[in-house]
Short mmCIF file of C-alpha atoms in Angstrom, two decimals:
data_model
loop_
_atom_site.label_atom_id
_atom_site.label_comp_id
_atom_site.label_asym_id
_atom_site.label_seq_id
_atom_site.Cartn_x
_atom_site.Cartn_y
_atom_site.Cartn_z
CA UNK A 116 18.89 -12.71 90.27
CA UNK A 117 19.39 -15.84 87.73
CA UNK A 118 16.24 -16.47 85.72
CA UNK A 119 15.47 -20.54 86.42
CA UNK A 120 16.34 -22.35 83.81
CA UNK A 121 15.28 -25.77 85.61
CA UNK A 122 12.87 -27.95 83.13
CA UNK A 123 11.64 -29.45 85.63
CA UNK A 124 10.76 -27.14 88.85
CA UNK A 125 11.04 -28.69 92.25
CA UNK A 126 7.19 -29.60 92.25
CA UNK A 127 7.58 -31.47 89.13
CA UNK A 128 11.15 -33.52 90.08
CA UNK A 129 9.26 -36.73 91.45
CA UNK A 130 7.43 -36.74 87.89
CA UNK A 131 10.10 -36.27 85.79
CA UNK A 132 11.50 -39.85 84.33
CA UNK A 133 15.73 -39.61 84.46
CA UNK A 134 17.71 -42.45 83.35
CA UNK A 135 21.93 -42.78 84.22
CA UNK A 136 23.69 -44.52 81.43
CA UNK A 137 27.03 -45.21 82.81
CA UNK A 138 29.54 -48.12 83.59
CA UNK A 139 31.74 -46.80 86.09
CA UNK A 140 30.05 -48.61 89.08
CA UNK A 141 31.39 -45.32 91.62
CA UNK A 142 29.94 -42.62 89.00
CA UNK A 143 27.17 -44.36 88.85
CA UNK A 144 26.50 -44.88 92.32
CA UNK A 145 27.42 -40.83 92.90
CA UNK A 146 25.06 -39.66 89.76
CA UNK A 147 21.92 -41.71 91.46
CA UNK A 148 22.87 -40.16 94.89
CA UNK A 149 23.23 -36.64 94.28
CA UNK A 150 19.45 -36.96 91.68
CA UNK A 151 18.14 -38.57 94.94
CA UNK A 152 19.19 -35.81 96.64
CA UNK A 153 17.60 -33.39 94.16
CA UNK A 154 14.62 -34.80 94.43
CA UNK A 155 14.80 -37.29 91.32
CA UNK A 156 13.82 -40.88 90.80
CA UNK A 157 16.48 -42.34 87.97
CA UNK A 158 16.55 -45.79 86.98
CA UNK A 159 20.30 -46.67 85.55
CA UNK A 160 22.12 -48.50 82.63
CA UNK A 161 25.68 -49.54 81.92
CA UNK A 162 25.97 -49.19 78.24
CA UNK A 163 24.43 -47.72 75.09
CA UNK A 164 22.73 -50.37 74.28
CA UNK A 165 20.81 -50.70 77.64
CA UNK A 166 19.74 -47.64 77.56
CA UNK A 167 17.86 -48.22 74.13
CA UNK A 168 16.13 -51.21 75.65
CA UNK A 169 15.24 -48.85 78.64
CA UNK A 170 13.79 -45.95 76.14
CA UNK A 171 12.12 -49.16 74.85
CA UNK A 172 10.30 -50.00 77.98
CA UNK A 173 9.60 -46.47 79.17
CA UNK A 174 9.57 -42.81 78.07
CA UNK A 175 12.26 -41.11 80.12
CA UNK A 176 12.09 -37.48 80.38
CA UNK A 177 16.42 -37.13 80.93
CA UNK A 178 19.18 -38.74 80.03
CA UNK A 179 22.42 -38.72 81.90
CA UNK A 180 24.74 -40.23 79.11
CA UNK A 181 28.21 -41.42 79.11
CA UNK A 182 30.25 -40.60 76.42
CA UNK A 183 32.55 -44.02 76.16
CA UNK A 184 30.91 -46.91 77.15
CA UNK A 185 31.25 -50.46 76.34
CA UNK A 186 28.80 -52.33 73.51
CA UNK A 187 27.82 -48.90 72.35
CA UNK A 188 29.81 -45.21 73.17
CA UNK A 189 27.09 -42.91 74.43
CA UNK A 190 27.84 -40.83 71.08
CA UNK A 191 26.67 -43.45 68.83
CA UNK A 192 23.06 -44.55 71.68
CA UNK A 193 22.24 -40.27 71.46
CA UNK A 194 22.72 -40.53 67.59
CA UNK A 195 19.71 -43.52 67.79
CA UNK A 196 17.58 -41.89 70.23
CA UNK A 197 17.57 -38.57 67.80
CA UNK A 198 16.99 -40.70 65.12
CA UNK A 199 13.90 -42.59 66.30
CA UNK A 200 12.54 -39.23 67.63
CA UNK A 201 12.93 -37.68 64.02
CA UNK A 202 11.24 -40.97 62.28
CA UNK A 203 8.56 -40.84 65.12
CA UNK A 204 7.64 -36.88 64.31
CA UNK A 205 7.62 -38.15 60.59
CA UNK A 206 5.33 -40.81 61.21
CA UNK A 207 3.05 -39.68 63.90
CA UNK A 208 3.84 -35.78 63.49
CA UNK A 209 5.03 -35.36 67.17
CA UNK A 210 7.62 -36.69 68.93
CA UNK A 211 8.75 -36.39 72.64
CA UNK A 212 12.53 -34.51 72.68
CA UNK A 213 14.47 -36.01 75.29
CA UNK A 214 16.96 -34.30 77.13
CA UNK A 215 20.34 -36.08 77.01
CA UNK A 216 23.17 -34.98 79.06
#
């Protein structure tokens, strides 16, 4: 039997905070449909650049990233996000570790 590996157990789904970062309308559209189905609220993006206003706004537990994207390439919004998480541990001595996919 597979050990479960899931973050976030089935209880714990409707808490967890997933955000889509991509700007193919019909990927998008599928991604938010099948975390529905899986029991996940996600609020959505279409570029890098979004999706650091987003992390902005709220704390987001997930990330479903992109890799090329207009404005900013998924690559270069996950090299941010790790940044400001390693500036915020500096400063504050803990910082949240998003998952990014």
């Amino acid at each position: 039997m597979k050990p479960n590996t899931d973050p976030f157990p089935v209880s714990d789904r409707r808490s967890a905070r997933v955000l889509v970062a991509e700007d193919s309308p019909l990927n998008l559209q599928v991604a938010l449909m099948q975390l529905e189905k899986l029991g996940y609220a996600a609020d959505a993006v279409t570029d890098g650049r979004q999706a650091l206003a987003a992390l902005q706004r709220a704390a987001y537990d997930i990330i479903l990233m992109d890799c090329q994207m207009p404005e900013m390439d998924g690559y270069e919004a996950t090299w941010q996000i790790r940044d400001r998480e390693q500036e915020q541990a500096k400063t504050s001595g803990t910082a949240p570790h998003i998952y990014i996919i």
